[in-house]
């Protein structure tokens, strides 16, 4: 996938930089880990520091000093999961933010304007992410509205790009965002919804594909549903999406889930697990997660994972990292975070190699069989 800040080889893992920071990791370290692209959360940046601050810095790349590709979400998911007193209408979403309760309103057009000001390389349309479980009728109405919102996002972007646009007040507003945009050729991805219903997933994918986006995301997955339902949601939508565009499974997942989704035609993944679990002492290995707080690691001189080339494993023993975590030293969580991000990025690297060799399915089966989740119940996170 080609973006204004460089090419991305897929399948790709996208480290999550919620507040313009991948927690505890600097952009220099992300480059050393060979992260190809990172994610910024529009909602969080909109609430704090505010879009005007980032605009003043010349966009998100300059603000956080990351010169690689950035994908921003639309903010919709966080409005629906974090904000208070939200009211969703055809026009958009009214909410009070979770930090200081300030009221705000985001429409599809405003979501585009905000992401233009952030200057991300990949922008996402505003969608409504249906909860799990969800009634069929609600899921159907919600997916239809998401398709209408997607069409409005596309029109808003095209109106800004076209020199012959008519200057209605709404356009003038949107154009103000465009002038300050720092990324030309921002890609726009549509989002498939439809909850856990096969026919809704298909009709949503068809409606979104008809709008002709640069890439397509599967949203509303990994929201608490059983893994089989998640796989089915992707399998239902996938055949309706154009083969020549990137597909992005949003908010996923465990290492085996990434490989299973890759096998089902997905190309991009973002997930907080590597950074979030690190903060509770949990490290990823090829045979599952280990919790370094456990007493069994106190005298362990081995690295987190044998033959791992990450900066933590090259220099430090499990027993030392365990001590840091127990003593609540910041270095401990940093070392596990670096290892976990390396694990996810290296897994996708390996997947690309295996795909090129034509041996991906064999690799996936072997990896999934070997991998067990210990200590943590990932479904509860
Ligand atoms: Zn490592």
Short mmCIF file of C-alpha atoms and ligand atoms in Angstrom, two decimals:
data_model
loop_
_atom_site.label_atom_id
_atom_site.label_comp_id
_atom_site.label_asym_id
_atom_site.label_seq_id
_atom_site.Cartn_x
_atom_site.Cartn_y
_atom_site.Cartn_z
CA UNK A 1 0.00 0.00 0.00
CA UNK A 2 1.42 3.37 -1.00
CA UNK A 3 0.91 6.43 1.20
CA UNK A 4 2.17 10.01 1.22
CA UNK A 5 4.76 9.05 3.88
CA UNK A 6 5.98 5.82 2.29
CA UNK A 7 4.97 2.33 1.24
CA UNK A 8 3.61 -0.32 3.60
CA UNK A 9 4.10 -4.02 3.00
CA UNK A 10 1.11 -6.13 3.98
CA UNK A 11 0.01 -7.93 6.01
CA UNK A 12 1.00 -5.21 8.47
CA UNK A 13 0.57 -4.66 12.18
CA UNK A 14 -0.21 -1.07 13.25
CA UNK A 15 1.00 -0.12 16.76
CA UNK A 16 -1.61 1.99 18.54
CA UNK A 17 -0.59 5.53 19.50
CA UNK A 18 -3.79 6.60 21.18
CA UNK A 19 -2.68 10.02 22.47
CA UNK A 20 -0.06 10.74 19.77
CA UNK A 21 2.23 8.30 21.57
CA UNK A 22 2.64 4.53 21.39
CA UNK A 23 2.66 4.09 25.15
CA UNK A 24 6.19 4.17 26.61
CA UNK A 25 7.90 3.98 23.19
CA UNK A 26 9.55 6.82 21.25
CA UNK A 27 9.24 7.25 17.49
CA UNK A 28 12.98 6.51 17.21
CA UNK A 29 12.39 3.15 18.90
CA UNK A 30 9.40 2.48 16.64
CA UNK A 31 11.65 3.01 13.62
CA UNK A 32 14.23 0.63 15.13
CA UNK A 33 11.45 -1.94 15.61
CA UNK A 34 10.64 -1.42 11.91
CA UNK A 35 7.06 -0.34 12.53
CA UNK A 36 5.73 0.65 9.10
CA UNK A 37 2.69 2.64 10.19
CA UNK A 38 1.12 3.76 13.45
CA UNK A 39 -2.42 4.64 14.50
CA UNK A 40 -3.62 7.86 16.11
CA UNK A 41 -7.01 8.08 17.84
CA UNK A 42 -8.94 11.06 16.51
CA UNK A 43 -11.34 11.19 19.47
CA UNK A 44 -8.55 11.34 22.07
CA UNK A 45 -6.62 14.00 20.12
CA UNK A 46 -9.82 15.99 19.54
CA UNK A 47 -10.46 16.02 23.31
CA UNK A 48 -6.83 16.63 24.29
CA UNK A 49 -4.76 18.57 23.24
CA UNK A 50 -7.43 19.67 20.72
CA UNK A 51 -7.18 19.87 16.95
CA UNK A 52 -6.12 23.54 16.98
CA UNK A 53 -2.93 22.66 18.86
CA UNK A 54 -2.00 19.92 16.39
CA UNK A 55 -2.90 22.15 13.44
CA UNK A 56 -0.60 24.80 14.89
CA UNK A 57 2.27 22.30 14.91
CA UNK A 58 1.62 21.55 11.23
CA UNK A 59 -0.09 18.20 11.75
CA UNK A 60 0.32 15.00 13.71
CA UNK A 61 3.56 13.89 12.02
CA UNK A 62 5.38 17.03 13.11
CA UNK A 63 3.67 17.22 16.50
CA UNK A 64 4.92 13.74 17.55
CA UNK A 65 8.01 13.64 15.31
CA UNK A 66 7.02 10.50 13.41
CA UNK A 67 7.70 10.79 9.68
CA UNK A 68 6.25 7.41 8.64
CA UNK A 69 2.65 6.69 7.64
CA UNK A 70 -0.12 7.40 10.16
CA UNK A 71 -3.65 6.03 10.12
CA UNK A 72 -6.30 7.88 12.09
CA UNK A 73 -9.63 6.41 13.07
CA UNK A 74 -12.73 8.59 12.76
CA UNK A 75 -13.35 8.88 16.49
CA UNK A 76 -16.68 7.09 16.22
CA UNK A 77 -15.71 4.01 18.19
CA UNK A 78 -14.50 6.04 21.19
CA UNK A 79 -17.54 8.32 21.11
CA UNK A 80 -19.69 5.22 21.41
CA UNK A 81 -17.52 3.48 24.02
CA UNK A 82 -16.06 6.32 26.17
CA UNK A 83 -18.05 9.51 25.88
CA UNK A 84 -21.05 10.37 28.03
CA UNK A 85 -24.56 11.47 27.15
CA UNK A 86 -24.21 10.63 23.51
CA UNK A 87 -27.05 11.07 21.11
CA UNK A 88 -26.78 9.58 17.66
CA UNK A 89 -28.91 10.98 14.87
CA UNK A 90 -28.75 10.84 11.11
CA UNK A 91 -26.81 14.11 11.22
CA UNK A 92 -24.03 12.84 13.51
CA UNK A 93 -23.09 12.13 17.11
CA UNK A 94 -23.58 14.53 20.00
CA UNK A 95 -21.54 13.72 23.12
CA UNK A 96 -19.77 14.97 26.21
CA UNK A 97 -16.13 13.95 26.34
CA UNK A 98 -14.91 11.66 29.13
CA UNK A 99 -12.15 14.05 30.34
CA UNK A 100 -13.89 17.31 31.23
CA UNK A 101 -17.44 16.70 30.04
CA UNK A 102 -17.34 19.38 27.33
CA UNK A 103 -20.14 18.89 24.81
CA UNK A 104 -19.16 18.33 21.19
CA UNK A 105 -20.66 17.18 17.93
CA UNK A 106 -19.09 15.08 15.19
CA UNK A 107 -20.71 14.54 11.79
CA UNK A 108 -19.23 12.61 8.87
CA UNK A 109 -18.12 15.93 7.36
CA UNK A 110 -16.52 17.13 10.61
CA UNK A 111 -14.73 13.77 11.04
CA UNK A 112 -13.14 14.34 7.61
CA UNK A 113 -12.20 17.91 8.45
CA UNK A 114 -10.54 16.84 11.72
CA UNK A 115 -8.55 14.08 10.03
CA UNK A 116 -7.48 16.49 7.29
CA UNK A 117 -6.16 18.83 10.01
CA UNK A 118 -4.34 15.93 11.68
CA UNK A 119 -2.78 15.24 8.29
CA UNK A 120 -2.90 11.45 8.57
CA UNK A 121 -2.01 9.28 5.58
CA UNK A 122 -5.06 7.07 5.97
CA UNK A 123 -8.37 8.49 7.20
CA UNK A 124 -11.36 6.43 8.23
CA UNK A 125 -15.02 7.25 7.58
CA UNK A 126 -17.28 7.96 10.56
CA UNK A 127 -19.27 4.82 11.37
CA UNK A 128 -21.51 3.54 14.11
CA UNK A 129 -20.03 0.48 15.77
CA UNK A 130 -22.96 -1.67 16.91
CA UNK A 131 -22.49 -3.24 20.35
CA UNK A 132 -22.40 -6.97 21.11
CA UNK A 133 -24.91 -8.47 21.51
CA UNK A 134 -27.13 -6.48 19.19
CA UNK A 135 -30.70 -6.95 17.92
CA UNK A 136 -31.04 -7.65 14.20
CA UNK A 137 -33.23 -4.62 13.50
CA UNK A 138 -30.88 -2.23 15.27
CA UNK A 139 -27.85 -3.72 13.50
CA UNK A 140 -29.60 -3.38 10.12
CA UNK A 141 -30.61 0.26 10.66
CA UNK A 142 -27.17 1.08 12.03
CA UNK A 143 -25.32 -0.50 9.09
CA UNK A 144 -27.53 1.39 6.64
CA UNK A 145 -26.82 4.68 8.41
CA UNK A 146 -23.09 3.84 8.42
CA UNK A 147 -23.29 3.44 4.61
CA UNK A 148 -25.03 6.82 4.27
CA UNK A 149 -22.39 8.39 6.54
CA UNK A 150 -19.66 6.78 4.40
CA UNK A 151 -21.15 8.37 1.28
CA UNK A 152 -21.18 11.77 3.05
CA UNK A 153 -17.52 11.35 4.05
CA UNK A 154 -16.60 10.58 0.46
CA UNK A 155 -18.57 13.57 -0.83
CA UNK A 156 -16.97 15.87 1.75
CA UNK A 157 -13.48 14.81 0.66
CA UNK A 158 -14.32 15.12 -3.04
CA UNK A 159 -15.88 18.55 -2.52
CA UNK A 160 -12.67 19.73 -0.89
CA UNK A 161 -10.46 18.23 -3.58
CA UNK A 162 -12.45 19.69 -6.46
CA UNK A 163 -11.41 23.24 -7.49
CA UNK A 164 -14.87 23.80 -8.98
CA UNK A 165 -16.65 23.26 -5.69
CA UNK A 166 -19.55 25.49 -4.85
CA UNK A 167 -18.92 27.52 -1.75
CA UNK A 168 -21.90 26.73 0.43
CA UNK A 169 -21.36 27.60 4.12
CA UNK A 170 -20.77 23.90 4.85
CA UNK A 171 -18.11 23.73 2.15
CA UNK A 172 -16.41 26.87 3.41
CA UNK A 173 -16.18 25.25 6.83
CA UNK A 174 -14.72 22.06 5.42
CA UNK A 175 -12.36 23.98 3.13
CA UNK A 176 -10.83 25.70 6.16
CA UNK A 177 -9.67 22.25 7.27
CA UNK A 178 -8.23 21.48 3.87
CA UNK A 179 -6.06 24.57 3.77
CA UNK A 180 -4.34 23.47 6.97
CA UNK A 181 -4.04 19.84 5.91
CA UNK A 182 -0.45 18.65 5.96
CA UNK A 183 -0.88 15.46 3.97
CA UNK A 184 -1.79 15.53 0.33
CA UNK A 185 -3.31 12.40 -1.12
CA UNK A 186 -4.82 11.24 2.14
CA UNK A 187 -6.32 7.80 1.57
CA UNK A 188 -9.88 7.20 2.73
CA UNK A 189 -11.10 3.80 3.96
CA UNK A 190 -14.74 2.73 4.21
CA UNK A 191 -15.93 0.58 7.14
CA UNK A 192 -18.15 -2.50 6.94
CA UNK A 193 -20.57 -3.03 9.85
CA UNK A 194 -23.48 -5.45 10.32
CA UNK A 195 -22.76 -6.96 13.75
CA UNK A 196 -22.92 -10.79 13.83
CA UNK A 197 -25.45 -11.21 11.01
CA UNK A 198 -24.14 -12.76 7.78
CA UNK A 199 -26.65 -11.09 5.46
CA UNK A 200 -26.05 -7.66 7.06
CA UNK A 201 -22.26 -8.09 6.78
CA UNK A 202 -22.68 -8.91 3.08
CA UNK A 203 -25.07 -6.05 2.30
CA UNK A 204 -22.93 -3.60 4.28
CA UNK A 205 -19.76 -4.72 2.45
CA UNK A 206 -21.56 -4.37 -0.90
CA UNK A 207 -22.88 -0.90 -0.08
CA UNK A 208 -19.47 0.31 1.10
CA UNK A 209 -17.62 -1.29 -1.85
CA UNK A 210 -20.05 0.45 -4.27
CA UNK A 211 -18.78 3.79 -2.92
CA UNK A 212 -15.24 2.96 -4.16
CA UNK A 213 -12.82 3.64 -1.29
CA UNK A 214 -9.01 3.38 -1.26
CA UNK A 215 -9.30 0.54 1.26
CA UNK A 216 -11.88 -1.28 3.35
CA UNK A 217 -12.09 -1.97 7.04
CA UNK A 218 -14.15 -4.53 8.90
CA UNK A 219 -15.48 -2.75 11.98
CA UNK A 220 -17.58 -3.95 14.88
CA UNK A 221 -15.42 -7.04 15.41
CA UNK A 222 -13.53 -7.92 18.59
CA UNK A 223 -16.23 -6.15 20.64
CA UNK A 224 -16.81 -9.06 23.01
CA UNK A 225 -18.28 -11.63 20.63
CA UNK A 226 -17.00 -15.24 20.57
CA UNK A 227 -14.07 -15.81 18.22
CA UNK A 228 -16.17 -17.96 15.82
CA UNK A 229 -18.60 -15.06 15.36
CA UNK A 230 -15.70 -12.71 14.66
CA UNK A 231 -14.29 -15.06 11.99
CA UNK A 232 -17.75 -15.45 10.43
CA UNK A 233 -18.27 -11.68 10.27
CA UNK A 234 -15.04 -11.34 8.28
CA UNK A 235 -15.77 -14.37 6.08
CA UNK A 236 -19.22 -12.97 5.19
CA UNK A 237 -17.95 -9.52 4.20
CA UNK A 238 -14.67 -10.44 2.49
CA UNK A 239 -15.99 -11.79 -0.86
CA UNK A 240 -17.84 -8.48 -1.45
CA UNK A 241 -14.67 -6.37 -1.13
CA UNK A 242 -12.46 -5.55 -4.15
CA UNK A 243 -9.38 -7.80 -4.28
CA UNK A 244 -7.02 -5.00 -5.28
CA UNK A 245 -7.57 -2.81 -2.20
CA UNK A 246 -6.17 -3.20 1.31
CA UNK A 247 -8.48 -4.72 3.92
CA UNK A 248 -8.17 -3.70 7.53
CA UNK A 249 -9.58 -5.74 10.44
CA UNK A 250 -10.06 -3.14 13.16
CA UNK A 251 -9.02 -3.66 16.77
CA UNK A 252 -7.59 -7.18 16.43
CA UNK A 253 -6.30 -9.32 18.04
CA UNK A 254 -4.21 -12.16 19.51
CA UNK A 255 -1.25 -13.45 17.45
CA UNK A 256 -3.20 -16.54 16.22
CA UNK A 257 -6.17 -14.29 15.33
CA UNK A 258 -3.90 -12.11 13.16
CA UNK A 259 -2.78 -15.15 11.20
CA UNK A 260 -6.34 -16.51 10.91
CA UNK A 261 -7.50 -13.12 9.64
CA UNK A 262 -4.60 -12.96 7.18
CA UNK A 263 -5.71 -16.35 5.87
CA UNK A 264 -9.17 -14.85 5.40
CA UNK A 265 -7.86 -12.02 3.22
CA UNK A 266 -7.18 -9.27 5.78
CA UNK A 267 -4.07 -7.08 5.31
CA UNK A 268 -3.89 -4.67 8.26
CA UNK A 269 -4.42 -4.94 12.00
CA UNK A 270 -4.24 -2.60 14.96
CA UNK A 271 -4.38 -3.79 18.54
CA UNK A 272 -3.59 -2.50 22.02
CA UNK A 273 -2.74 -5.97 23.40
CA UNK A 274 1.08 -5.78 22.99
CA UNK A 275 1.29 -2.46 24.85
CA UNK A 276 -1.60 -2.96 27.29
CA UNK A 277 -0.56 -6.44 28.41
CA UNK A 278 3.05 -5.30 28.84
CA UNK A 279 1.89 -2.92 31.54
CA UNK A 280 0.61 -5.85 33.56
CA UNK A 281 3.83 -7.84 33.13
CA UNK A 282 2.63 -10.07 30.30
CA UNK A 283 4.97 -10.91 27.41
CA UNK A 284 4.17 -12.66 24.12
CA UNK A 285 6.16 -15.72 23.04
CA UNK A 286 5.70 -18.27 20.26
CA UNK A 287 4.26 -20.70 22.82
CA UNK A 288 1.82 -18.20 24.32
CA UNK A 289 1.92 -15.39 26.86
CA UNK A 290 3.95 -15.51 30.05
CA UNK A 291 3.46 -13.29 33.07
CA UNK A 292 6.85 -12.13 34.29
CA UNK A 293 5.44 -11.32 37.73
CA UNK A 294 5.25 -15.06 38.43
CA UNK A 295 7.71 -16.40 41.01
CA UNK A 296 8.96 -19.06 38.56
CA UNK A 297 10.94 -16.35 36.72
CA UNK A 298 12.77 -14.89 39.75
CA UNK A 299 16.10 -16.64 39.00
CA UNK A 300 15.53 -17.05 35.26
CA UNK A 301 18.65 -15.93 33.33
CA UNK A 302 17.07 -16.47 29.89
CA UNK A 303 15.69 -13.59 27.82
CA UNK A 304 11.91 -13.24 27.47
CA UNK A 305 12.19 -15.39 24.36
CA UNK A 306 15.22 -17.35 23.14
CA UNK A 307 16.60 -16.11 19.79
CA UNK A 308 14.40 -12.98 19.83
CA UNK A 309 16.33 -10.07 18.31
CA UNK A 310 14.48 -7.28 20.15
CA UNK A 311 16.45 -4.79 22.28
CA UNK A 312 15.09 -6.25 25.55
CA UNK A 313 15.97 -9.86 24.76
CA UNK A 314 19.43 -8.93 23.48
CA UNK A 315 20.35 -7.35 26.82
CA UNK A 316 18.19 -8.46 29.75
CA UNK A 317 17.14 -11.60 31.62
CA UNK A 318 13.59 -12.54 32.64
CA UNK A 319 14.60 -12.45 36.32
CA UNK A 320 15.79 -8.85 36.04
CA UNK A 321 12.70 -7.70 34.13
CA UNK A 322 10.53 -9.50 36.71
CA UNK A 323 12.28 -7.51 39.46
CA UNK A 324 11.67 -4.23 37.59
CA UNK A 325 7.97 -5.02 37.16
CA UNK A 326 7.58 -6.04 40.83
CA UNK A 327 9.39 -2.85 41.93
CA UNK A 328 7.17 -0.82 39.56
CA UNK A 329 10.20 0.54 37.73
CA UNK A 330 9.19 2.20 34.44
CA UNK A 331 12.01 0.42 32.62
CA UNK A 332 10.31 -2.94 33.23
CA UNK A 333 7.16 -2.06 31.36
CA UNK A 334 9.19 -0.37 28.62
CA UNK A 335 11.27 -3.50 28.07
CA UNK A 336 8.21 -5.74 27.84
CA UNK A 337 6.45 -3.25 25.55
CA UNK A 338 9.45 -3.21 23.18
CA UNK A 339 9.53 -7.01 23.12
CA UNK A 340 5.76 -7.34 22.56
CA UNK A 341 5.70 -4.82 19.72
CA UNK A 342 8.69 -6.58 18.15
CA UNK A 343 6.82 -9.90 18.49
CA UNK A 344 3.75 -8.60 16.62
CA UNK A 345 5.79 -6.81 13.94
CA UNK A 346 8.06 -9.83 13.42
CA UNK A 347 5.03 -12.12 13.18
CA UNK A 348 3.65 -10.07 10.28
CA UNK A 349 7.11 -9.96 8.72
CA UNK A 350 7.25 -13.75 8.89
CA UNK A 351 3.72 -14.01 7.46
CA UNK A 352 4.80 -11.92 4.45
CA UNK A 353 7.80 -14.18 3.84
CA UNK A 354 5.67 -17.33 4.14
CA UNK A 355 3.05 -15.90 1.75
CA UNK A 356 5.78 -15.15 -0.81
CA UNK A 357 7.09 -18.70 -0.46
CA UNK A 358 3.61 -20.15 -0.80
CA UNK A 359 3.93 -21.82 2.61
CA UNK A 360 1.70 -19.53 4.67
CA UNK A 361 -1.02 -22.07 5.47
CA UNK A 362 1.49 -24.56 6.81
CA UNK A 363 3.13 -21.83 8.90
CA UNK A 364 -0.22 -20.61 10.25
CA UNK A 365 -1.34 -24.10 11.29
CA UNK A 366 1.98 -24.77 13.02
CA UNK A 367 2.00 -21.43 14.83
CA UNK A 368 -1.59 -21.66 16.03
CA UNK A 369 -1.06 -25.20 17.32
CA UNK A 370 2.06 -24.20 19.26
CA UNK A 371 0.56 -21.03 20.70
CA UNK A 372 -1.40 -21.23 23.93
CA UNK A 373 -2.72 -18.38 26.01
CA UNK A 374 -1.59 -18.72 29.61
CA UNK A 375 -2.14 -16.52 32.65
CA UNK A 376 -4.52 -14.08 31.05
CA UNK A 377 -7.95 -14.50 29.63
CA UNK A 378 -7.66 -12.30 26.57
CA UNK A 379 -11.37 -12.40 25.98
CA UNK A 380 -11.88 -10.36 29.14
CA UNK A 381 -9.67 -7.47 28.01
ZN1 LIG B 1 12.34 -9.94 22.65
#
